[in-house]
XYZ file of C-alpha atoms in Angstrom:
679
model
C 104.525 -42.180 97.756
C 102.178 -39.908 95.843
C 103.948 -37.046 94.067
C 102.757 -34.723 91.337
C 103.317 -35.706 87.715
C 105.524 -32.653 87.186
C 107.704 -33.647 90.133
C 107.965 -37.290 89.016
C 108.965 -36.224 85.525
C 112.007 -34.374 86.922
C 113.333 -37.264 89.027
C 116.317 -39.376 88.051
C 114.861 -42.594 89.496
C 111.135 -42.118 89.202
C 110.127 -45.758 89.733
C 111.694 -45.876 93.214
C 109.797 -42.868 94.544
C 106.531 -44.147 93.096
C 106.801 -47.474 94.951
C 108.400 -46.425 98.272
C 106.639 -44.684 101.164
C 109.545 -44.409 103.646
C 112.701 -44.065 101.534
C 116.263 -44.514 102.702
C 119.633 -44.712 101.027
C 119.841 -48.458 101.593
C 116.386 -49.064 100.097
C 117.341 -46.857 97.160
C 120.550 -48.814 96.456
C 118.809 -52.185 96.797
C 116.067 -51.057 94.397
C 118.625 -49.895 91.813
C 120.557 -53.148 92.178
C 117.492 -55.362 91.652
C 116.479 -53.277 88.620
C 119.920 -53.816 87.083
C 120.625 -50.065 86.942
C 123.207 -49.745 89.729
C 126.200 -47.545 88.881
C 129.168 -46.253 90.912
C 128.914 -45.123 94.545
C 129.349 -41.436 93.745
C 126.742 -41.495 90.980
C 124.146 -43.373 93.056
C 124.588 -41.047 96.050
C 124.317 -38.105 93.687
C 121.088 -39.505 92.199
C 119.612 -39.949 95.687
C 120.463 -36.424 96.849
C 119.383 -34.971 93.495
C 115.952 -36.570 93.805
C 115.606 -35.375 97.406
C 116.465 -31.815 96.371
C 114.128 -32.046 93.377
C 111.190 -33.185 95.518
C 111.980 -30.446 98.024
C 111.930 -27.815 95.286
C 108.390 -28.836 94.282
C 106.924 -28.662 97.796
C 106.983 -25.973 100.486
C 108.954 -26.725 103.651
C 105.852 -26.345 105.818
C 103.970 -28.977 103.811
C 103.820 -32.616 104.845
C 106.040 -33.740 101.969
C 108.434 -30.834 102.585
C 108.876 -31.861 106.235
C 109.517 -35.461 105.182
C 112.145 -34.356 102.674
C 113.978 -32.329 105.347
C 113.969 -35.368 107.632
C 115.286 -37.646 104.858
C 118.078 -35.201 104.102
C 119.093 -35.192 107.771
C 119.085 -38.987 107.815
C 121.341 -39.072 104.756
C 123.956 -36.871 106.490
C 123.600 -38.356 110.020
C 127.026 -39.944 110.359
C 128.372 -38.002 113.433
C 125.649 -38.897 116.004
C 126.106 -42.568 115.295
C 129.839 -42.325 116.035
C 129.203 -40.628 119.404
C 126.653 -43.191 120.470
C 128.850 -46.107 119.545
C 132.080 -44.948 121.215
C 131.041 -43.279 124.517
C 130.924 -46.441 126.641
C 134.342 -47.647 125.473
C 136.021 -44.773 127.396
C 134.627 -45.895 130.755
C 137.531 -48.038 132.057
C 140.133 -45.429 131.174
C 138.149 -42.673 132.846
C 137.593 -44.727 135.968
C 141.292 -45.513 136.374
C 142.427 -41.956 135.665
C 140.760 -38.707 136.614
C 137.754 -40.134 138.382
C 135.363 -38.727 135.819
C 134.587 -42.117 134.387
C 131.249 -42.638 136.087
C 130.027 -39.248 134.889
C 130.979 -40.067 131.304
C 129.338 -43.436 131.620
C 126.186 -41.837 132.953
C 126.043 -39.377 130.083
C 126.626 -42.167 127.576
C 123.948 -44.344 129.141
C 121.525 -41.443 129.191
C 122.157 -40.764 125.511
C 121.807 -44.445 124.693
C 118.596 -44.725 126.676
C 117.224 -41.625 124.987
C 118.202 -43.011 121.573
C 116.501 -46.372 122.221
C 113.356 -44.638 123.459
C 113.236 -42.360 120.408
C 113.650 -45.222 117.961
C 110.862 -47.134 119.684
C 108.504 -44.181 119.684
C 109.470 -43.016 116.160
C 110.420 -46.064 114.043
C 111.287 -43.811 111.108
C 114.489 -42.754 112.884
C 115.956 -46.233 112.460
C 116.904 -45.315 108.929
C 119.757 -43.255 110.395
C 121.708 -46.484 110.533
C 121.484 -46.489 106.724
C 123.260 -43.172 106.122
C 126.013 -42.956 103.503
C 128.794 -43.684 106.055
C 127.063 -46.477 107.986
C 128.431 -50.005 108.137
C 125.515 -51.442 106.191
C 126.076 -49.029 103.288
C 129.842 -49.586 103.292
C 129.270 -53.368 103.350
C 126.855 -52.996 100.410
C 129.482 -51.271 98.248
C 132.212 -53.748 99.254
C 129.973 -56.566 98.034
C 129.391 -54.714 94.752
C 133.142 -54.396 94.177
C 133.562 -58.121 94.809
C 130.748 -58.935 92.369
C 132.238 -56.715 89.652
C 135.712 -58.200 90.033
C 134.348 -61.736 89.831
C 132.271 -60.816 86.791
C 135.305 -59.328 85.034
C 137.365 -62.421 85.844
C 134.611 -64.669 84.486
C 134.258 -62.659 81.268
C 138.026 -62.567 80.768
C 138.287 -66.328 81.211
C 135.443 -66.867 78.746
C 137.047 -64.582 76.152
C 140.402 -66.343 76.513
C 138.704 -69.724 76.119
C 136.864 -68.591 72.971
C 140.032 -67.081 71.526
C 141.984 -70.305 72.070
C 139.158 -72.354 70.528
C 138.958 -70.100 67.463
C 142.725 -70.177 66.951
C 142.717 -73.968 67.239
C 140.003 -74.379 64.578
C 141.725 -71.868 62.296
C 145.075 -73.631 62.611
C 143.414 -76.986 61.980
C 141.757 -75.661 58.823
C 145.037 -74.172 57.586
C 146.804 -77.515 58.073
C 144.092 -79.281 56.071
C 144.475 -76.726 53.302
C 148.250 -77.199 53.144
C 147.928 -80.992 53.062
C 145.298 -80.794 50.348
C 147.483 -78.467 48.267
C 150.441 -80.858 48.558
C 148.209 -83.718 47.388
C 146.955 -81.696 44.420
C 150.503 -80.710 43.410
C 151.649 -84.331 43.644
C 148.757 -85.576 41.490
C 149.450 -82.886 38.907
C 153.145 -83.826 38.752
C 152.346 -87.542 38.372
C 149.808 -86.788 35.655
C 152.305 -84.659 33.728
C 155.036 -87.312 33.992
C 152.662 -90.079 32.862
C 151.558 -88.060 29.835
C 155.150 -87.512 28.723
C 155.983 -91.226 29.112
C 152.914 -92.249 27.132
C 153.768 -89.874 24.296
C 157.360 -91.129 24.199
C 156.272 -94.787 24.128
C 153.821 -94.167 21.280
C 156.463 -92.392 19.179
C 159.022 -95.198 19.582
C 156.691 -98.156 19.083
C 154.816 -99.783 16.199
C 151.183 -98.621 16.292
C 149.834 -101.991 15.081
C 151.549 -103.849 17.882
C 150.747 -101.461 20.698
C 147.187 -100.518 19.841
C 145.657 -102.272 22.903
C 148.240 -100.653 25.171
C 147.554 -97.276 23.614
C 143.857 -97.665 24.400
C 144.699 -98.676 27.951
C 147.029 -95.707 28.337
C 144.365 -93.397 26.960
C 141.923 -94.671 29.589
C 144.522 -94.017 32.260
C 145.147 -90.569 30.788
C 141.407 -89.777 30.939
C 141.325 -90.934 34.544
C 144.301 -88.733 35.429
C 142.729 -85.781 33.615
C 139.517 -86.315 35.572
C 141.424 -86.428 38.859
C 143.363 -83.318 37.906
C 140.169 -81.474 37.016
C 138.506 -82.470 40.277
C 141.591 -81.488 42.259
C 141.737 -78.170 40.455
C 138.092 -77.523 41.273
C 138.641 -78.373 44.925
C 141.716 -76.169 45.042
C 139.724 -73.345 43.452
C 136.982 -73.712 46.042
C 139.509 -73.680 48.880
C 141.201 -70.643 47.381
C 137.824 -68.885 47.255
C 137.214 -69.617 50.931
C 140.545 -68.157 52.065
C 141.142 -65.385 49.508
C 137.691 -63.813 49.020
C 137.611 -60.081 49.670
C 135.927 -59.358 52.958
C 133.159 -57.006 51.860
C 130.533 -57.930 54.412
C 131.407 -54.820 56.356
C 130.477 -52.714 53.384
C 127.431 -54.587 52.125
C 124.822 -55.688 54.632
C 123.158 -57.940 52.071
C 126.283 -60.009 51.299
C 125.802 -63.681 52.114
C 128.029 -64.256 55.117
C 128.529 -67.011 57.620
C 127.497 -66.106 61.191
C 130.341 -65.188 63.497
C 131.494 -67.804 65.979
C 131.726 -65.187 68.686
C 128.057 -64.295 69.009
C 128.687 -63.025 72.525
C 130.628 -60.056 71.134
C 127.764 -59.187 68.756
C 125.301 -59.338 71.639
C 127.532 -57.041 73.655
C 127.697 -54.562 70.767
C 123.900 -54.625 70.454
C 123.336 -53.865 74.121
C 126.099 -51.252 74.347
C 124.866 -49.274 71.336
C 121.254 -49.378 72.535
C 122.152 -48.244 76.058
C 124.410 -45.471 74.743
C 121.615 -44.044 72.591
C 119.221 -44.105 75.540
C 121.676 -42.370 77.887
C 122.151 -39.535 75.381
C 118.417 -38.760 75.301
C 117.079 -35.632 76.980
C 114.404 -36.720 79.447
C 112.404 -33.559 78.833
C 112.177 -34.388 75.113
C 110.903 -37.946 75.539
C 107.383 -38.972 74.565
C 105.302 -38.704 77.747
C 101.734 -39.988 77.468
C 98.798 -38.325 79.301
C 98.992 -41.071 81.940
C 102.576 -40.076 82.743
C 104.120 -43.113 81.018
C 107.376 -42.357 79.216
C 107.458 -44.425 76.018
C 111.258 -44.455 75.644
C 111.699 -45.701 79.225
C 109.284 -48.593 78.654
C 111.087 -49.641 75.457
C 114.492 -49.443 77.126
C 113.489 -51.482 80.179
C 112.152 -54.260 77.928
C 114.863 -54.454 75.254
C 118.073 -53.435 77.050
C 118.934 -57.108 77.692
C 117.649 -58.483 74.349
C 120.576 -59.676 72.214
C 118.755 -60.229 68.904
C 118.292 -57.048 66.879
C 114.724 -55.809 66.555
C 112.977 -52.623 65.457
C 112.858 -51.504 69.086
C 116.656 -51.106 69.034
C 116.108 -48.384 66.415
C 113.335 -46.862 68.605
C 110.589 -47.967 66.222
C 107.234 -49.168 67.561
C 105.634 -51.731 65.267
C 101.907 -51.405 65.862
C 101.377 -55.029 64.791
C 103.800 -56.871 67.091
C 104.085 -57.826 70.750
C 104.999 -54.320 71.932
C 101.326 -53.691 72.709
C 101.725 -55.904 75.782
C 104.228 -53.432 77.278
C 101.612 -50.704 77.643
C 98.213 -50.427 79.264
C 95.187 -50.473 76.917
C 94.689 -46.737 77.452
C 98.331 -45.929 76.667
C 98.361 -48.202 73.612
C 95.215 -46.537 72.279
C 96.898 -43.159 72.696
C 100.021 -44.361 70.834
C 98.018 -45.901 67.989
C 95.950 -42.747 67.562
C 99.042 -40.754 66.551
C 99.242 -42.308 63.072
C 98.436 -40.173 60.046
C 95.116 -40.727 58.284
C 94.914 -42.295 54.824
C 93.266 -40.642 51.807
C 90.264 -42.216 50.116
C 90.022 -42.999 46.410
C 89.038 -40.050 44.258
C 85.766 -40.244 42.334
C 87.181 -41.010 38.865
C 89.486 -43.765 40.128
C 86.693 -45.298 42.197
C 84.383 -45.301 39.156
C 87.090 -46.916 37.037
C 87.324 -49.764 39.563
C 83.545 -50.066 39.994
C 83.129 -50.962 36.303
C 84.364 -54.469 37.135
C 82.230 -55.058 40.254
C 80.099 -57.795 38.651
C 82.923 -59.550 36.764
C 83.342 -63.231 37.729
C 84.762 -64.750 34.513
C 87.568 -63.978 32.100
C 85.086 -63.421 29.283
C 83.136 -61.042 31.492
C 86.323 -59.080 32.195
C 87.061 -58.825 28.482
C 83.528 -57.654 27.771
C 83.755 -54.977 30.479
C 87.036 -53.700 29.035
C 85.616 -53.564 25.503
C 82.262 -51.982 26.319
C 83.114 -49.527 29.110
C 85.705 -46.808 29.529
C 87.376 -44.965 32.383
C 86.301 -41.613 30.867
C 83.227 -40.260 29.143
C 82.742 -40.721 25.415
C 84.337 -37.967 23.300
C 85.992 -36.545 26.425
C 89.611 -35.576 25.656
C 92.294 -37.282 27.715
C 93.713 -35.145 30.541
C 96.787 -36.755 32.099
C 96.439 -34.978 35.422
C 92.756 -35.878 35.665
C 92.574 -39.351 34.105
C 95.961 -40.942 34.851
C 94.894 -42.965 37.907
C 91.679 -44.137 36.236
C 93.699 -45.183 33.186
C 96.154 -47.020 35.457
C 93.288 -49.151 36.801
C 92.201 -49.911 33.232
C 95.770 -50.852 32.231
C 96.166 -53.173 35.226
C 92.965 -55.010 34.272
C 94.082 -55.353 30.655
C 97.465 -56.755 31.723
C 95.818 -59.252 34.062
C 93.335 -60.502 31.443
C 95.838 -62.672 29.454
C 97.050 -64.220 32.711
C 93.493 -65.113 33.718
C 92.826 -66.552 30.225
C 96.065 -68.568 30.081
C 95.357 -72.314 29.662
C 98.566 -73.030 31.607
C 97.223 -71.139 34.651
C 100.428 -69.121 34.990
C 99.300 -67.379 38.160
C 99.074 -70.705 39.991
C 102.663 -71.716 39.168
C 105.811 -70.677 41.053
C 108.137 -68.243 39.271
C 111.342 -66.296 39.867
C 111.385 -62.717 41.140
C 112.002 -61.359 37.640
C 108.806 -62.902 36.327
C 106.705 -61.181 38.993
C 108.512 -57.876 38.428
C 107.909 -57.841 34.674
C 104.439 -59.432 34.508
C 102.760 -58.143 37.681
C 104.389 -55.425 39.738
C 105.777 -53.241 36.952
C 102.200 -52.374 35.903
C 100.592 -52.342 39.326
C 103.279 -50.438 41.234
C 105.800 -48.787 38.896
C 103.280 -47.516 36.359
C 101.103 -46.061 39.134
C 103.893 -43.677 40.156
C 105.011 -42.503 36.730
C 102.851 -39.381 36.663
C 104.590 -37.914 39.718
C 106.855 -35.201 38.373
C 110.477 -35.200 39.439
C 110.277 -38.771 40.709
C 111.636 -42.104 39.526
C 111.372 -45.694 40.679
C 114.754 -47.412 40.454
C 114.695 -51.211 40.525
C 117.625 -53.525 41.183
C 117.885 -56.041 38.336
C 120.815 -58.481 37.788
C 122.336 -58.283 34.313
C 121.164 -61.761 33.291
C 117.517 -60.716 33.849
C 117.751 -57.230 32.376
C 117.181 -58.188 28.728
C 114.213 -60.409 29.588
C 112.462 -57.700 31.603
C 113.096 -55.009 28.995
C 111.474 -57.253 26.382
C 108.313 -57.491 28.505
C 108.152 -53.812 29.475
C 109.268 -52.018 26.332
C 106.168 -49.805 26.367
C 106.512 -48.727 30.006
C 109.159 -46.276 31.157
C 110.804 -47.855 34.196
C 114.324 -47.161 35.447
C 116.394 -50.309 35.995
C 119.811 -50.434 37.571
C 122.281 -52.973 38.889
C 122.657 -50.841 42.014
C 119.726 -49.536 44.066
C 121.292 -48.930 47.459
C 119.753 -46.406 49.819
C 121.587 -43.091 49.985
C 120.097 -42.371 53.413
C 121.492 -45.633 54.793
C 124.849 -44.950 53.134
C 125.036 -41.606 54.925
C 124.149 -43.236 58.240
C 126.821 -45.926 57.905
C 129.506 -43.365 56.999
C 128.560 -40.697 59.551
C 131.777 -41.331 61.539
C 134.100 -41.508 58.507
C 136.787 -38.783 58.578
C 139.511 -40.147 56.287
C 140.062 -42.258 53.179
C 142.168 -45.319 52.606
C 141.993 -49.075 52.424
C 140.937 -49.411 56.053
C 138.374 -46.616 55.803
C 136.528 -47.393 52.608
C 133.139 -45.838 52.092
C 130.369 -48.236 53.098
C 127.365 -48.718 50.854
C 123.746 -48.582 51.935
C 121.251 -51.396 51.864
C 120.521 -52.922 48.473
C 116.809 -52.920 47.886
C 114.739 -54.245 45.012
C 113.343 -50.772 44.307
C 113.708 -47.237 45.648
C 111.337 -44.307 45.086
C 113.345 -41.088 44.949
C 113.705 -37.697 43.347
C 115.512 -37.512 40.021
C 117.976 -34.852 41.195
C 121.688 -35.511 41.686
C 121.579 -35.052 45.467
C 118.307 -36.932 45.644
C 116.000 -37.638 48.553
C 114.223 -40.944 49.079
C 110.599 -41.442 50.057
C 110.032 -45.183 49.844
C 111.442 -48.593 48.982
C 110.393 -52.094 47.924
C 111.623 -55.547 48.964
C 110.745 -58.561 46.782
C 110.806 -62.336 47.315
C 109.826 -65.013 44.829
C 107.519 -66.961 47.150
C 105.389 -66.429 50.243
C 105.998 -68.743 53.214
C 103.996 -66.827 55.797
C 104.460 -63.604 57.741
C 106.545 -65.483 60.328
C 108.982 -66.960 57.807
C 112.637 -65.958 58.046
C 112.600 -64.248 54.640
C 109.524 -62.150 55.436
C 110.791 -61.114 58.875
C 114.240 -60.270 57.494
C 112.845 -58.216 54.609
C 110.456 -56.370 56.939
C 113.264 -55.472 59.355
C 115.540 -54.403 56.516
C 112.839 -52.263 54.893
C 111.727 -50.648 58.168
C 115.287 -49.605 59.062
C 115.740 -48.136 55.590
C 112.506 -46.148 55.942
C 113.794 -44.882 59.292
C 117.005 -43.678 57.601
C 114.962 -41.916 54.910
C 112.750 -40.228 57.512
C 115.828 -39.092 59.464
C 117.203 -37.377 56.356
C 113.865 -35.726 55.511
C 113.636 -34.297 59.022
C 117.057 -32.743 58.544
C 115.788 -31.251 55.287
C 112.925 -29.459 57.067
C 115.278 -28.356 59.854
C 113.342 -30.410 62.435
C 110.462 -27.921 62.509
C 107.879 -29.532 64.765
C 104.819 -28.629 62.687
C 106.434 -30.098 59.569
C 107.995 -33.204 61.098
C 104.635 -34.454 62.368
C 103.320 -34.471 58.771
C 106.199 -36.429 57.232
C 105.594 -40.046 56.256
C 107.665 -42.550 54.280
C 106.148 -45.675 52.741
C 107.523 -49.082 51.768
C 106.248 -52.270 50.149
C 107.105 -55.911 50.889
C 106.376 -58.332 48.018
C 106.422 -62.119 48.268
C 105.171 -63.830 45.148
C 101.653 -62.520 44.570
C 101.230 -61.131 48.091
C 102.274 -57.720 49.336
C 101.975 -55.440 52.338
C 102.379 -51.673 52.619
C 104.435 -50.256 55.514
C 104.161 -46.633 56.675
C 106.442 -44.807 59.100
C 105.955 -41.472 60.851
C 107.426 -39.571 63.801
C 104.657 -38.464 66.189
C 106.646 -37.393 69.251
C 109.832 -37.805 71.283
C 112.523 -40.090 69.916
C 110.103 -42.788 68.747
C 108.793 -43.596 65.258
C 105.611 -45.540 64.521
C 105.439 -48.313 61.915
C 101.954 -49.221 60.706
C 101.202 -52.094 58.348
C 98.308 -52.355 55.929
C 96.290 -55.514 55.540
C 98.121 -58.248 53.636
C 96.726 -58.184 50.076
C 97.397 -60.330 47.012
C 96.969 -60.623 43.277
C 94.166 -63.157 42.653
C 95.042 -66.348 40.784
C 91.529 -66.662 39.318
C 89.164 -63.996 38.000
C 86.466 -65.078 40.469
C 88.509 -63.394 43.213
C 88.891 -60.121 41.324
C 87.827 -58.177 44.427
C 91.213 -59.014 45.956
C 92.776 -57.045 43.117
C 90.522 -54.086 43.956
C 91.914 -54.048 47.519
C 95.456 -54.217 46.175
C 94.926 -51.323 43.760
C 93.422 -49.186 46.529
C 96.377 -49.927 48.806
C 98.881 -48.986 46.083
C 96.942 -45.797 45.304
C 96.993 -44.777 48.975
C 100.699 -45.513 49.018
C 101.121 -43.212 46.047
C 99.162 -40.445 47.757
C 101.440 -40.759 50.782
C 104.578 -40.210 48.751
C 105.987 -36.785 49.262
C 106.799 -36.327 45.595
C 103.132 -35.929 44.769
C 103.387 -32.199 45.429
C 105.362 -31.699 42.208
C 102.136 -32.388 40.287
C 99.785 -30.367 42.498
C 99.075 -26.689 43.062
C 100.337 -24.923 46.157
C 97.001 -25.047 47.971
C 96.979 -28.848 47.827
C 100.547 -29.356 48.980
C 99.638 -30.308 52.539
C 98.564 -33.775 51.323
C 102.005 -35.333 51.492
C 105.534 -35.172 52.796
C 107.120 -33.337 49.894
C 104.604 -30.563 50.366
C 105.852 -30.337 53.932
C 109.456 -30.262 52.733
C 108.748 -27.418 50.312
C 106.806 -25.419 52.913
C 109.912 -24.380 54.877
C 110.040 -20.656 55.611
C 111.520 -18.667 52.728
C 111.797 -14.846 52.893
C 108.941 -13.534 50.744
C 109.445 -9.765 51.024
C 112.362 -7.392 50.569
C 112.294 -6.536 54.277
C 112.421 -10.183 55.376
C 115.292 -10.922 53.010
C 117.211 -7.824 54.195
C 116.734 -8.837 57.843
C 118.046 -12.328 57.170
C 121.075 -11.121 55.166
C 122.140 -8.507 57.739
C 122.326 -11.004 60.581
C 118.912 -10.524 62.059
C 116.773 -13.584 62.406
C 113.100 -14.190 62.030
C 111.295 -15.959 64.819
C 112.322 -19.595 64.596
C 109.469 -22.107 64.649
C 109.457 -24.774 67.401
C 111.859 -27.640 66.807
C 110.910 -31.299 67.080
C 113.095 -33.851 68.837
C 115.552 -35.390 66.389
C 115.061 -39.132 66.049
C 118.172 -41.241 66.743
C 120.123 -42.924 63.964
C 118.932 -46.392 63.046
C 120.640 -49.194 64.942
C 123.902 -50.307 63.290
C 123.713 -54.047 62.670
C 126.852 -55.724 64.130
C 129.262 -56.779 61.388
C 129.433 -60.483 60.563
C 132.739 -61.293 58.940
C 133.530 -64.079 56.491
C 136.000 -66.876 57.190
């Protein structure tokens, strides 16, 4: 049935009315059941009547659609006429035997029946009266639903009981093995101790010259017992670690944990949380495309039954994955066009890179560095003007020894710390150091800290053992209302680096995830790091939107940026909030540090990508004048309305309010990953 877009947008069950020409309650219930959206009887009947009333409110009663709506409403309430038609003939025998009025009643009943049959033949649409809310077919439909639900509950209960019994059996079996092993260890230790005492006593009471061979034999036995005792102690220690480790997986998402045996429960949590978030959305605030497609509805219909966590469960559209297949080409083009544009290299930085355009050898790179400069001769150095051009020059100088190395260091595999100190600290960290009020905090284990500091003593980089996201920490503790052992504060995601303000109550604008080797964009490590980083960026964007009070004009300009590193390869990720409850994640081209100087152009692409990432960071506004603050997110944050005159300030203080700017829809919290507990 063809309805206006405005009318369709207001309906509870839009898809049904778009695909049905002659609706009825029975058709409506069957459609909802096949779509997997069927709820209780009262709710479904309410939805049906609500949609009828909504359609009626959009069309005049004299119109064709208005007349149809009136007829459908009458059909929905037509329970009394059916009762009269079905019971009139049953009174015939009693009437005939009693007052003599039986034939008259029979005649009336037959006339009504004949009239009814003739009407239904001439106007087939009237047959839907048999599908009113009190008809036998509708009652039978709901009885079948109750039976299905009861059987489903029984099946789920039986499955849960079976899993519980199986888990308890395996746990008891493991505990028995532990007890038996402990008894064996204690027995071996006791035997070893007794043997040692006997050996010492025999040596003291005997002549050494006579018993020398026996002493050597006893020493061999003693060594054997010591070895057994050491091995038993190690086994006991390992078993103790398995059973006595503190369960911190709930508080640290990055802790190495064994997957839960009850994956069904985790799947249920995933679906329940996703559905709950969707049901709390305001339909009027969803992202509706010009074609009438509602983006949130498309995402929900596709991923409501998906058990494995994905970005879609956090209402994030990855522009590089399979989600494009869910939309028409026109709709997908409209979605993709909502991303924010990227800045181009400034003139000085571009000239600094262009100096090395013809370099194809290590000697040629050295000659270019020695004979050319990123600034004019005798021109004084201006940090604000020349910093980016100098950064390009520094990156080339740091890469030169690696290109000249006879051991070809760039072709060999290394640990993460080697890449951090020899590659990324000068390409990424140094690039951001001129942004005032900002710091890049890297996570570095203590055993690598001294080594990295030795390599980067001339570059100011902040290293820390902890670099967890504050935005994620706030999301994971949003429901915390008390303290105590059972309600400990949960920490955010640990990332390899976080870009943030240097204030105490800091805000975050980007993050970095690092791996020591690249196994492809479909490898488990790459996919896991990308998901982890994207969710963290979503948390950061959520907090920034709160900072700007969800002002629509400001929210649409916010953008957070992340970087995924794997060996010498990296990819920049950008996230923004264009409309509705949905965020967009766009990925740059995968770039890499070249292993040979002949491929130096790959380094040019990498430097440009990092520079654009820097320009996207909101903290750039701290180094720019007010008229240039619209370039980045922090400029947007600082452009919130502040009373500028005495009159405005007086109005605000005395309870009056200035005209509030339009508010954007608040994005939902990121999806909470189900907890996987240790055993």
